[in-house]
Coordinates of C-alpha atoms in Angstrom, one line a residue:
Chain A
X228 CA -16.2 -7.1 29.4
X229 CA -16.1 -5.4 32.8
X230 CA -15.6 -1.6 32.3
X231 CA -12.4 -0.3 34.0
X232 CA -12.5 2.7 36.3
X233 CA -10.3 5.7 35.7
X234 CA -7.8 4.3 38.3
X235 CA -7.8 0.9 36.7
X236 CA -7.3 2.5 33.3
X237 CA -4.3 4.3 34.6
X238 CA -2.8 1.0 35.8
X239 CA -3.5 -0.7 32.4
X240 CA -2.0 2.3 30.5
X241 CA 1.2 1.8 32.4
X242 CA 1.4 -1.8 31.3
X243 CA 0.5 -0.9 27.8
X244 CA 3.3 1.6 27.7
X245 CA 5.7 -1.0 29.0
X246 CA 4.5 -3.3 26.1
X247 CA 5.1 -0.5 23.6
X248 CA 8.6 0.2 24.7
X249 CA 9.6 -3.5 25.0
X250 CA 8.1 -4.3 21.5
X251 CA 9.9 -1.4 19.8
X252 CA 13.1 -2.2 21.7
X253 CA 12.8 -5.9 20.9
X254 CA 12.9 -5.4 17.1
X255 CA 14.9 -2.1 17.2
X256 CA 12.3 -0.3 15.1
X257 CA 8.8 1.1 15.3
X258 CA 7.2 4.3 16.6
X259 CA 7.2 4.7 20.3
X260 CA 6.5 8.5 20.6
X261 CA 2.9 8.5 19.3
X262 CA 2.2 5.1 20.8
X263 CA 3.0 6.3 24.3
X264 CA 1.0 9.5 23.7
X265 CA -2.1 7.6 22.7
X266 CA -1.8 4.8 25.3
X267 CA -4.3 6.5 27.7
X268 CA -6.9 7.0 25.0
X269 CA -6.7 3.6 23.5
X270 CA -6.7 1.9 26.9
X271 CA -9.8 3.9 27.7
X272 CA -11.5 2.9 24.4
X273 CA -10.9 -0.8 24.7
X274 CA -11.3 -1.1 28.5
X275 CA -14.3 1.2 29.1
X276 CA -15.7 3.3 26.2
X277 CA -16.3 0.7 23.5
X278 CA -18.8 -2.1 23.5
X279 CA -16.7 -4.7 21.6
X280 CA -16.2 -8.4 21.3
X281 CA -12.7 -9.9 21.5
X282 CA -14.1 -13.0 19.8
X283 CA -13.3 -11.2 16.6
X284 CA -15.7 -11.1 13.6
X285 CA -14.7 -8.9 10.7
X286 CA -18.3 -7.6 10.2
X287 CA -18.6 -6.5 13.8
X288 CA -22.4 -6.5 13.8
X289 CA -23.9 -5.1 17.0
X290 CA -20.6 -4.0 18.4
X291 CA -18.6 -0.7 18.3
X292 CA -15.8 -0.6 15.8
X293 CA -12.4 1.1 15.9
X294 CA -10.2 2.2 13.0
X295 CA -6.6 3.3 13.5
X296 CA -5.8 5.7 10.7
X297 CA -2.3 6.6 11.9
X298 CA -1.2 3.0 11.6
X299 CA 2.4 3.7 12.6
X300 CA 1.3 3.7 16.3
X301 CA 0.7 -0.1 15.8
X302 CA 2.5 -1.0 19.1
X303 CA -0.1 0.6 21.3
X304 CA -2.9 -0.8 19.1
X305 CA -1.5 -4.3 19.3
X306 CA -1.0 -4.0 23.1
X307 CA -4.5 -3.0 23.9
X308 CA -5.9 -5.6 21.5
X309 CA -3.8 -8.3 23.2
X310 CA -4.5 -7.0 26.7
X311 CA -8.3 -7.0 26.1
X312 CA -8.3 -10.5 24.8
X313 CA -8.1 -10.5 21.0
X314 CA -4.9 -12.6 20.9
X315 CA -2.3 -13.9 23.3
X316 CA -0.2 -11.2 25.0
X317 CA 2.9 -13.3 24.4
X318 CA 2.5 -12.7 20.7
X319 CA 3.5 -9.1 21.2
X320 CA 7.1 -10.4 21.2
X321 CA 6.7 -11.1 17.5
X322 CA 6.2 -7.4 16.6
X323 CA 7.8 -6.6 13.2
X324 CA 9.6 -9.9 13.0
X325 CA 9.4 -12.3 10.0
X326 CA 6.3 -14.4 9.7
X327 CA 4.5 -12.3 12.4
X328 CA 0.8 -11.3 12.4
X329 CA 2.0 -8.1 14.1
X330 CA 3.3 -6.3 11.0
X331 CA 5.0 -3.0 11.2
X332 CA 1.7 -1.3 10.3
X333 CA -1.6 -3.0 11.1
X334 CA -3.0 -5.3 8.4
X335 CA -5.9 -7.7 7.9
X336 CA -3.6 -9.6 5.5
X337 CA -2.2 -11.8 8.3
X338 CA -5.6 -12.2 10.0
X339 CA -4.7 -10.7 13.3
X340 CA -7.9 -10.5 15.3
X341 CA -9.0 -6.9 16.0
X342 CA -7.8 -5.4 12.7
X343 CA -10.4 -4.5 10.2
X344 CA -8.4 -2.6 7.6
X345 CA -4.7 -2.0 6.8
X346 CA -3.4 1.4 7.7
X347 CA 0.0 3.0 7.5
X348 CA -0.2 5.0 4.3
X349 CA -1.8 8.0 6.0
X350 CA -5.1 9.7 5.5
X351 CA -7.3 6.8 4.7
X352 CA -8.8 5.8 8.0
X353 CA -11.5 8.4 8.3
X354 CA -13.0 7.4 4.9
X355 CA -13.0 3.7 5.9
X356 CA -14.6 4.5 9.2
X357 CA -17.2 6.7 7.5
X358 CA -18.0 3.7 5.2
X359 CA -18.3 1.3 8.1
X360 CA -20.6 3.8 9.9
X361 CA -22.8 4.1 6.9
X362 CA -23.0 0.3 6.8
X363 CA -24.1 0.2 10.5
X364 CA -26.9 2.6 9.5
X365 CA -28.0 0.4 6.6
X366 CA -27.9 -2.6 8.9
X367 CA -29.9 -0.7 11.6
X368 CA -27.1 -1.5 13.9
X369 CA -27.1 1.2 16.6
X370 CA -23.5 0.7 17.7
X371 CA -20.8 3.3 17.0
X372 CA -17.7 3.6 14.9
X373 CA -14.6 5.2 16.3
X374 CA -11.4 6.3 14.6
X375 CA -8.1 7.8 15.6
X376 CA -5.9 9.9 13.4
X377 CA -2.7 11.8 13.8
X378 CA -2.4 15.5 13.6
X379 CA 0.4 15.5 11.0
X380 CA -1.8 13.1 9.1
X381 CA -4.5 15.8 8.7
X382 CA -2.2 17.2 6.0
X383 CA -3.4 14.4 3.7
X384 CA -6.1 15.7 1.4
X385 CA -8.3 12.6 1.6
X386 CA -9.2 13.5 5.2
X387 CA -10.9 16.7 4.0
X388 CA -12.8 14.7 1.4
X389 CA -13.9 12.4 4.2
X390 CA -14.8 15.3 6.5
X391 CA -17.1 16.8 3.8
X392 CA -18.6 13.4 3.0
X393 CA -19.4 12.5 6.6
X394 CA -21.0 15.8 7.3
X395 CA -23.0 15.9 4.1
X396 CA -24.3 12.4 4.6
X397 CA -25.0 13.1 8.3
X398 CA -22.9 10.2 9.5
X399 CA -23.7 10.8 13.2
X400 CA -22.6 7.4 14.5
X401 CA -19.0 8.3 13.8
X402 CA -16.5 9.6 16.5
X403 CA -13.1 10.6 15.1
X404 CA -10.4 11.6 17.5
X405 CA -7.3 13.4 16.5
X406 CA -4.1 13.0 18.4
X407 CA -3.0 16.6 18.7
X408 CA 0.6 16.2 19.8
X409 CA 1.9 18.9 17.5
X410 CA 4.8 16.8 16.2
X411 CA 5.6 15.1 13.0
X412 CA 8.7 13.6 11.5
X413 CA 10.4 16.7 10.2
X414 CA 9.5 18.9 13.2
X415 CA 6.5 20.5 14.8
X416 CA 3.3 20.5 12.8
X417 CA 3.4 24.3 12.9
X418 CA 6.8 24.3 11.2
X419 CA 6.1 21.6 8.7
X420 CA 2.7 22.6 7.4
X421 CA 0.7 24.8 9.7
X422 CA -3.0 24.2 9.6
X423 CA -3.6 28.0 9.8
X424 CA -6.6 28.8 12.0
X425 CA -7.0 26.0 14.5
X426 CA -8.3 22.6 13.8
X427 CA -11.3 23.1 16.0
X428 CA -12.6 25.9 13.9
X429 CA -11.8 24.1 10.7
X430 CA -13.8 21.0 11.7
X431 CA -16.7 23.1 12.9
X432 CA -16.7 24.8 9.6
X433 CA -16.8 21.4 7.9
X434 CA -20.0 20.7 9.8
X435 CA -18.7 18.4 12.6
X436 CA -19.5 18.6 16.3
X437 CA -16.1 19.3 17.9
X438 CA -15.2 18.4 21.5
X439 CA -11.8 18.7 23.2
X440 CA -10.1 16.7 25.9
X441 CA -6.8 16.1 27.7
X442 CA -5.5 12.8 26.3
X443 CA -3.6 12.0 29.5
X444 CA -6.4 12.3 32.0
X445 CA -8.6 9.2 32.2
X446 CA -11.4 10.9 33.9
X447 CA -11.5 13.6 31.3
X448 CA -11.3 11.0 28.5
X449 CA -14.2 9.1 29.9
X450 CA -16.2 12.2 30.5
X451 CA -15.6 13.5 26.9
X452 CA -16.2 10.2 25.3
X453 CA -19.5 9.8 27.1
X454 CA -20.4 13.3 26.1
X455 CA -19.6 12.3 22.5
X456 CA -21.8 9.2 22.8
X457 CA -24.7 11.2 24.0
X458 CA -24.3 13.5 21.0
X459 CA -24.5 10.7 18.4
X460 CA -27.6 10.4 16.4
X461 CA -28.1 14.1 16.1
X462 CA -27.2 14.7 12.5
X463 CA -23.5 15.5 12.8
X464 CA -20.3 13.4 12.9
X465 CA -18.2 14.0 16.0
X466 CA -14.6 15.2 16.1
X467 CA -12.6 15.1 19.3
X468 CA -9.4 17.2 19.6
X469 CA -7.3 15.2 22.0
X470 CA -4.3 17.1 23.4
X471 CA -1.4 14.7 24.1
X472 CA 2.4 14.8 24.4
X473 CA 4.4 12.5 22.2
X474 CA 6.4 10.1 24.4
X475 CA 4.3 10.8 27.6
X476 CA 5.2 10.3 30.4
X477 CA 8.7 9.1 29.8
X478 CA 10.7 12.2 30.7
X479 CA 13.4 12.0 28.1
X480 CA 11.0 11.1 25.3
X481 CA 8.6 14.1 25.8
X482 CA 8.8 17.5 24.2
X483 CA 10.2 16.8 20.8
X484 CA 9.6 14.8 17.7
X485 CA 12.8 12.8 18.1
X486 CA 11.1 9.7 19.4
X487 CA 8.5 9.5 16.6
X488 CA 10.2 6.6 14.9
X489 CA 13.3 5.6 16.9
X490 CA 13.7 2.6 19.2
X491 CA 15.3 3.1 22.6
X492 CA 18.6 1.3 23.3
X493 CA 19.1 -1.0 26.3
X494 CA 19.9 1.9 28.8
X495 CA 17.1 4.1 27.5
X496 CA 14.6 1.2 27.8
X497 CA 15.7 0.5 31.4
X498 CA 15.4 4.2 32.2
X499 CA 11.9 4.4 30.6
X500 CA 10.6 1.2 32.2
X501 CA 11.8 2.5 35.6
X502 CA 9.2 5.3 35.1
X503 CA 6.3 2.9 34.3
X504 CA 5.1 0.4 36.9
X505 CA 4.5 -3.1 35.8
X506 CA 0.9 -3.5 36.7
X507 CA -0.5 -6.5 34.8
X508 CA 2.7 -8.5 34.1
X509 CA 5.1 -8.0 31.1
X510 CA 4.6 -10.4 28.2
Chain B
X136 CA -15.0 -17.8 -40.2
X137 CA -18.1 -17.9 -38.0
X138 CA -20.7 -15.2 -38.6
X139 CA -21.7 -13.1 -35.6
X140 CA -25.1 -11.4 -35.6
X141 CA -25.0 -7.8 -34.4
X142 CA -28.0 -7.6 -32.2
X143 CA -27.7 -3.8 -31.9
X144 CA -25.1 -1.1 -31.3
X145 CA -24.7 -0.1 -27.7
X146 CA -22.1 1.3 -25.2
X147 CA -20.7 -1.1 -22.7
X148 CA -21.3 1.4 -19.8
X149 CA -25.0 1.0 -20.4
X150 CA -24.5 -2.7 -19.9
X151 CA -23.0 -1.9 -16.6
X152 CA -25.9 0.4 -15.7
X153 CA -28.5 -2.3 -16.6
X154 CA -26.5 -5.0 -14.7
X155 CA -26.3 -2.8 -11.7
X156 CA -30.0 -2.2 -11.7
X157 CA -30.7 -5.9 -12.0
X158 CA -28.3 -6.6 -9.2
X159 CA -30.0 -4.0 -7.0
X160 CA -33.3 -5.9 -7.5
X161 CA -31.9 -9.3 -6.7
X162 CA -29.2 -8.6 -4.1
X163 CA -30.1 -6.2 -1.2
X164 CA -26.4 -6.1 -0.2
X165 CA -25.3 -4.3 -3.3
X166 CA -24.7 -0.6 -2.8
X167 CA -23.4 1.9 -5.3
X168 CA -21.1 4.9 -4.9
X169 CA -20.5 7.5 -7.6
X170 CA -18.1 10.4 -7.9
X171 CA -20.3 12.9 -9.7
X172 CA -20.6 10.9 -12.9
X173 CA -23.9 9.2 -12.3
X174 CA -25.2 9.9 -15.8
X175 CA -21.9 9.0 -17.6
X176 CA -21.8 5.7 -15.7
X177 CA -25.4 5.0 -16.3
X178 CA -26.0 4.6 -12.6
X179 CA -29.1 6.8 -12.6
X180 CA -31.6 4.0 -12.9
X181 CA -30.1 2.3 -9.8
X182 CA -30.0 5.6 -8.0
X183 CA -33.7 6.2 -8.8
X184 CA -34.9 2.8 -7.7
X185 CA -32.6 2.4 -4.7
X186 CA -31.9 5.8 -3.3
X187 CA -31.1 4.4 0.1
X188 CA -28.4 2.2 -1.4
X189 CA -26.8 4.8 -3.6
X190 CA -24.2 7.2 -2.2
X191 CA -23.1 10.3 -4.0
X192 CA -19.5 11.0 -2.9
X193 CA -18.8 14.1 -5.0
X194 CA -15.6 14.7 -6.9
X195 CA -13.6 12.9 -4.2
X196 CA -12.5 9.6 -5.5
X197 CA -9.9 8.8 -2.9
X198 CA -12.6 9.1 -0.2
X199 CA -14.9 7.0 -2.3
X200 CA -12.5 4.1 -2.3
X201 CA -12.0 4.3 1.5
X202 CA -15.7 4.5 2.1
X203 CA -16.3 1.5 -0.2
X204 CA -13.7 -0.4 1.8
X205 CA -15.4 0.5 5.0
X206 CA -18.9 -0.4 3.7
X207 CA -17.8 -4.0 3.2
X208 CA -17.4 -4.3 6.9
X209 CA -20.9 -5.3 7.9
X210 CA -21.5 -7.3 4.7
X211 CA -22.3 -4.9 1.9
X212 CA -21.0 -5.2 -1.6
X213 CA -20.0 -1.7 -2.8
X214 CA -19.8 -0.9 -6.6
X215 CA -17.8 2.3 -7.2
X216 CA -18.4 4.3 -10.3
X217 CA -16.2 6.8 -12.1
X218 CA -14.0 7.1 -15.2
X219 CA -11.2 4.5 -15.5
X220 CA -8.6 7.2 -15.0
X221 CA -10.1 8.3 -11.7
X222 CA -10.8 4.7 -10.7
X223 CA -7.2 3.7 -10.8
X224 CA -4.3 6.1 -11.2
X225 CA -5.8 8.8 -9.1
X226 CA -6.6 6.5 -6.2
X227 CA -4.0 3.8 -6.6
X228 CA -2.7 4.0 -3.0
X229 CA -6.3 3.9 -1.6
X230 CA -7.1 0.8 -3.6
X231 CA -3.7 -0.8 -2.8
X232 CA -4.0 -0.3 1.0
X233 CA -7.6 -0.1 1.9
X234 CA -9.0 -2.5 -0.7
X235 CA -6.5 -4.9 -2.2
X236 CA -4.1 -5.4 0.8
X237 CA -7.1 -5.4 3.1
X238 CA -8.9 -8.0 1.0
X239 CA -12.1 -6.0 0.7
X240 CA -15.0 -7.0 -1.4
X241 CA -15.2 -3.8 -3.5
X242 CA -16.1 -3.7 -7.1
X243 CA -14.3 -0.9 -8.9
X244 CA -16.3 -0.1 -12.0
X245 CA -14.5 2.0 -14.5
X246 CA -16.1 3.6 -17.5
X247 CA -14.6 5.6 -20.4
X248 CA -11.5 3.4 -20.3
X249 CA -9.0 3.8 -23.1
X250 CA -8.6 6.0 -26.1
X251 CA -12.3 5.7 -27.2
X252 CA -13.2 8.2 -24.5
X253 CA -12.5 10.4 -27.5
X254 CA -12.7 14.2 -27.6
X255 CA -11.8 14.9 -24.0
X256 CA -8.3 13.9 -24.8
X257 CA -5.3 12.3 -23.0
X258 CA -6.0 13.7 -19.5
X259 CA -9.0 11.4 -19.4
X260 CA -7.9 8.5 -21.7
X261 CA -6.2 6.1 -19.4
X262 CA -4.3 3.4 -21.2
X263 CA -2.4 2.1 -18.2
X264 CA -5.3 1.0 -15.9
X265 CA -5.1 -2.8 -16.7
X266 CA -1.4 -2.8 -15.8
X267 CA -1.9 -0.8 -12.6
X268 CA -4.7 -3.1 -11.4
X269 CA -3.3 -6.4 -12.5
X270 CA -0.1 -5.7 -10.5
X271 CA -2.1 -5.6 -7.3
X272 CA -2.0 -9.0 -5.5
X273 CA -5.5 -10.5 -5.3
X274 CA -7.1 -8.1 -7.7
X275 CA -9.4 -9.6 -10.5
X276 CA -9.3 -7.6 -13.7
X277 CA -12.2 -7.9 -16.2
X278 CA -12.6 -6.0 -19.5
X279 CA -15.8 -7.2 -21.2
X280 CA -16.3 -6.8 -25.0
X281 CA -19.8 -5.6 -25.5
X282 CA -23.1 -4.5 -23.9
X283 CA -24.4 -8.0 -23.1
X284 CA -21.1 -9.2 -21.7
X285 CA -20.6 -6.1 -19.5
X286 CA -24.1 -6.5 -18.1
X287 CA -23.4 -10.2 -17.3
X288 CA -20.0 -9.5 -15.9
X289 CA -21.5 -6.8 -13.6
X290 CA -23.9 -9.3 -12.2
X291 CA -21.3 -12.0 -12.0
X292 CA -18.8 -10.1 -9.9
X293 CA -21.3 -9.6 -7.1
X294 CA -21.2 -13.3 -6.5
X295 CA -17.4 -13.4 -6.3
X296 CA -15.9 -12.5 -2.9
X297 CA -12.9 -10.2 -3.4
X298 CA -11.8 -7.0 -5.1
X299 CA -12.6 -6.7 -8.8
X300 CA -11.7 -4.1 -11.4
X301 CA -14.4 -4.0 -14.1
X302 CA -13.4 -1.9 -17.1
X303 CA -15.7 -0.7 -19.8
X304 CA -16.2 2.2 -22.2
X305 CA -18.0 5.0 -23.7
X306 CA -18.7 4.4 -27.4
X307 CA -21.5 2.5 -29.0
X308 CA -20.2 -0.7 -30.5
X309 CA -21.6 -3.9 -31.9
X310 CA -23.4 -6.0 -29.3
X311 CA -23.1 -9.6 -30.3
X312 CA -22.4 -11.9 -27.4
X313 CA -24.8 -14.5 -26.2
X314 CA -27.0 -13.7 -23.2
X315 CA -27.6 -17.4 -22.5
X316 CA -24.1 -18.5 -22.0
X317 CA -23.1 -17.7 -18.4
X318 CA -20.3 -15.3 -17.7
X319 CA -17.6 -17.1 -15.8
X320 CA -14.8 -15.0 -14.3
X321 CA -11.4 -16.2 -15.6
X322 CA -12.7 -18.3 -18.4
X323 CA -11.6 -17.4 -21.9
X324 CA -14.4 -17.5 -24.5
X325 CA -13.7 -19.2 -27.8
X326 CA -15.3 -17.2 -30.6
X327 CA -13.9 -18.8 -33.7
X328 CA -11.8 -21.9 -34.0
X329 CA -8.9 -21.7 -36.3
X330 CA -5.6 -23.3 -37.1
X331 CA -3.1 -20.6 -38.4
X332 CA -3.0 -18.0 -35.7
X333 CA -4.4 -17.4 -32.3
X334 CA -5.9 -13.9 -31.8
X335 CA -6.4 -13.0 -28.1
X336 CA -8.4 -9.8 -27.7
X337 CA -10.1 -8.0 -24.9
X338 CA -12.7 -5.2 -24.6
X339 CA -13.4 -3.1 -27.6
X340 CA -10.7 -5.0 -29.6
X341 CA -12.8 -8.2 -29.6
X342 CA -15.1 -7.0 -32.3
X343 CA -12.1 -5.6 -34.2
X344 CA -10.6 -9.1 -34.0
X345 CA -13.7 -10.6 -35.5
X346 CA -13.6 -8.1 -38.4
X347 CA -9.9 -9.0 -38.8
X348 CA -10.8 -12.7 -38.8
X349 CA -13.2 -12.2 -41.8
X350 CA -10.4 -10.3 -43.7
X351 CA -7.9 -13.1 -42.9
X352 CA -10.4 -15.7 -44.1
X353 CA -10.6 -13.9 -47.4
X354 CA -6.9 -14.6 -47.7
X355 CA -7.5 -18.3 -46.7
X356 CA -6.0 -17.8 -43.3
X357 CA -7.8 -19.6 -40.5
X358 CA -7.7 -17.4 -37.3
X359 CA -8.7 -18.7 -33.9
X360 CA -10.3 -15.8 -32.0
X361 CA -10.6 -15.9 -28.3
X362 CA -12.2 -13.3 -26.1
X363 CA -10.1 -12.8 -23.0
X364 CA -12.6 -10.8 -20.9
X365 CA -10.7 -11.7 -17.7
X366 CA -7.1 -10.5 -17.8
X367 CA -6.5 -11.6 -14.2
X368 CA -6.7 -14.4 -13.4
X369 CA -5.7 -15.3 -17.0
X370 CA -7.1 -18.5 -18.5
X371 CA -3.6 -19.9 -19.2
X372 CA -4.9 -23.4 -20.1
X373 CA -7.1 -22.1 -22.8
X374 CA -4.4 -19.8 -24.2
X375 CA -1.7 -22.6 -24.2
X376 CA -4.1 -25.1 -25.8
X377 CA -4.9 -22.7 -28.6
X378 CA -1.2 -21.7 -29.2
X379 CA -0.1 -25.3 -29.2
X380 CA -2.4 -25.7 -32.2
X381 CA -1.8 -22.5 -34.1
X382 CA 1.9 -21.9 -33.2
X383 CA 1.7 -18.1 -33.3
X384 CA -0.1 -15.3 -31.5
X385 CA -1.7 -11.9 -31.9
X386 CA -2.8 -10.0 -28.8
X387 CA -5.2 -7.0 -29.1
X388 CA -6.2 -4.4 -26.6
X389 CA -7.1 -0.8 -26.1
X390 CA -4.2 -0.3 -23.6
X391 CA -0.5 0.4 -23.5
X392 CA 1.6 -2.6 -24.6
X393 CA 3.4 -2.3 -21.3
X394 CA 1.4 -3.9 -18.6
X395 CA -1.7 -5.0 -20.6
X396 CA -3.2 -8.3 -21.8
X397 CA -0.4 -8.9 -24.3
X398 CA 2.2 -8.5 -21.6
X399 CA 0.4 -11.1 -19.5
X400 CA 0.2 -13.5 -22.4
X401 CA 3.9 -13.0 -23.3
X402 CA 4.8 -14.0 -19.7
X403 CA 2.7 -17.1 -19.9
X404 CA 4.2 -18.1 -23.3
X405 CA 7.8 -17.3 -22.4
X406 CA 7.6 -19.8 -19.5
X407 CA 5.6 -22.5 -21.3
X408 CA 5.5 -22.2 -25.1
X409 CA 7.8 -19.6 -26.5
X410 CA 6.4 -18.9 -30.0
X411 CA 6.0 -15.7 -32.1
X412 CA 3.8 -13.0 -30.6
X413 CA 2.7 -9.8 -32.2
X414 CA 1.0 -7.2 -30.0
X415 CA -1.7 -4.7 -31.0
X416 CA -2.0 -1.9 -28.5
X417 CA -0.7 1.6 -27.8
X418 CA 3.0 1.8 -27.9
X419 CA 4.3 4.0 -25.1
X420 CA 2.2 7.0 -26.0
X421 CA -0.5 9.2 -24.5
X422 CA -3.7 9.7 -26.6
X423 CA -5.2 12.9 -27.9
X424 CA -8.5 14.5 -28.8
X425 CA -10.5 13.0 -31.7
X426 CA -13.5 10.8 -32.4
X427 CA -13.2 7.2 -31.1
X428 CA -12.9 5.8 -34.7
X429 CA -10.3 8.3 -35.7
X430 CA -8.2 7.6 -32.6
X431 CA -8.5 3.8 -33.0
X432 CA -7.1 4.2 -36.5
X433 CA -4.4 6.7 -35.6
X434 CA -3.1 4.7 -32.7
X435 CA -3.1 1.4 -34.5
X436 CA -6.0 -0.3 -32.8
X437 CA -8.1 -1.2 -35.9
X438 CA -9.0 -4.4 -37.6
X439 CA -6.3 -3.7 -40.2
X440 CA -3.7 -3.6 -37.5
X441 CA -4.8 -7.0 -36.3
X442 CA -4.7 -8.4 -39.8
X443 CA -1.1 -7.1 -40.3
X444 CA 0.0 -8.4 -36.9
X445 CA -1.5 -11.9 -37.8
X446 CA 0.3 -12.0 -41.1
X447 CA 3.6 -11.0 -39.4
X448 CA 3.1 -13.6 -36.7
X449 CA 2.4 -16.3 -39.2
X450 CA 5.5 -15.3 -41.2
X451 CA 7.6 -15.7 -38.1
X452 CA 6.6 -19.3 -37.5
X453 CA 9.6 -21.6 -37.7

């Protein structure tokens, strides 16, 4: 696949965000806030960073793999998969509807191309990604494994087991990004269960190489992801702290946790779409 | 009543260890993960011979299940090893989402199942694991009865594509099953043909059922004894054929009555052949510390309990 430039990624991100809002509005449920916040990153992953094959094979030999741990941002995941050729874009309209392959949270159960494990119950994706990365090593497959997790999700204890495991076993073909938007369902992450000293120091202490980036700047995303790639194979798993804003860039959706799991009504949808140019055609 | 030669007395977990080692030699896709219980699970021989395919995960079972699910992506067949308690209840959601719902080819191998774990007591004696695992759609649940069968089951599950829960135990028990008859997942094994009562047993209770069969024979009662090593999928045809002949049933297992083998058989019979059933198992109770033999006796899991259940089942025939 042709690698998109930062400018092309910005255009695709706008379309992906339109998909997200229209999908969530269409079924009157889902999680728009985190989906919008991660749209720039996931677009960059699927249209530039990763070497992947839309002719989906579960085993993913000799291609980069991606695992979404915070499965509730399924709308953005489905959009980038469809837009990069895994399944027809028109199928996005079936999101969360009966008999759909686009379940509320991603699943392999309905055989949607691009999904390699179910996620939704939080805290499991880093373990799965670490396992897949180990398998790549056993297969002498030099491609990489990527994962995305939420920041509220880091409260789940299994993540810390996985952090210890990946560092101990020197799983250095694994790049985990955390969506640090500071929000979770009951409020800010600081209010709900503060992580104490910051996540960067914690992950460093767990033996990971930690990088930081602005999750809404495609040039910064590409630069950081390339830096991460050049640091694979050096004995440490890589953790990227990505600062985002939930709901970005829709003005009335930013700055609070209100839009974590609420669908916009007709007027709100029109308002939001007015802020996001239709660049590649709505589904 | 058929006589069964006791070849030796061995623990079923050692059957798992030997089976895993043999698998390692014949299938390069088999990998093993263990949560700090390598010696207890008898995985040390595999670890020694295949250090590159053995992964110590530490006391972190939730992560172990996720890593195992991930390792299937790319074609490996992970065998996870820890106690049955930590293989099921502790990690139920990880198994449910990352393995069962995701349809991953993980073999969850669980030792020290049931009350015969013994002296460590109820915190470690899970009696609910069969129920937990059989409720998961697509999960295969196997509880072999002795060393030979556990070894063969371990080898057999590598050739089956899908999640499997393999349950075995700690104590040394009579090893008597054939090593020449192939182990077929989901196929009940006829041990003794009889006409008066069908005894369906699993795991450590299979030998107890044989002992019970001899005692019943002394009372001129002909017991049909069938080893149900696979609880899910259940061999319904074999069970119904036997019950159609004997007209009454005893089930026997080292597990809660709720959710175990007996529960599955009662469902089958209620829909197809509603005849008297007596269930031998633990009745809504936690275990406690003690020797395996003491506990089996106290919790009603002995040959004498099977005999009593058989007599009662026969008395209830119309």
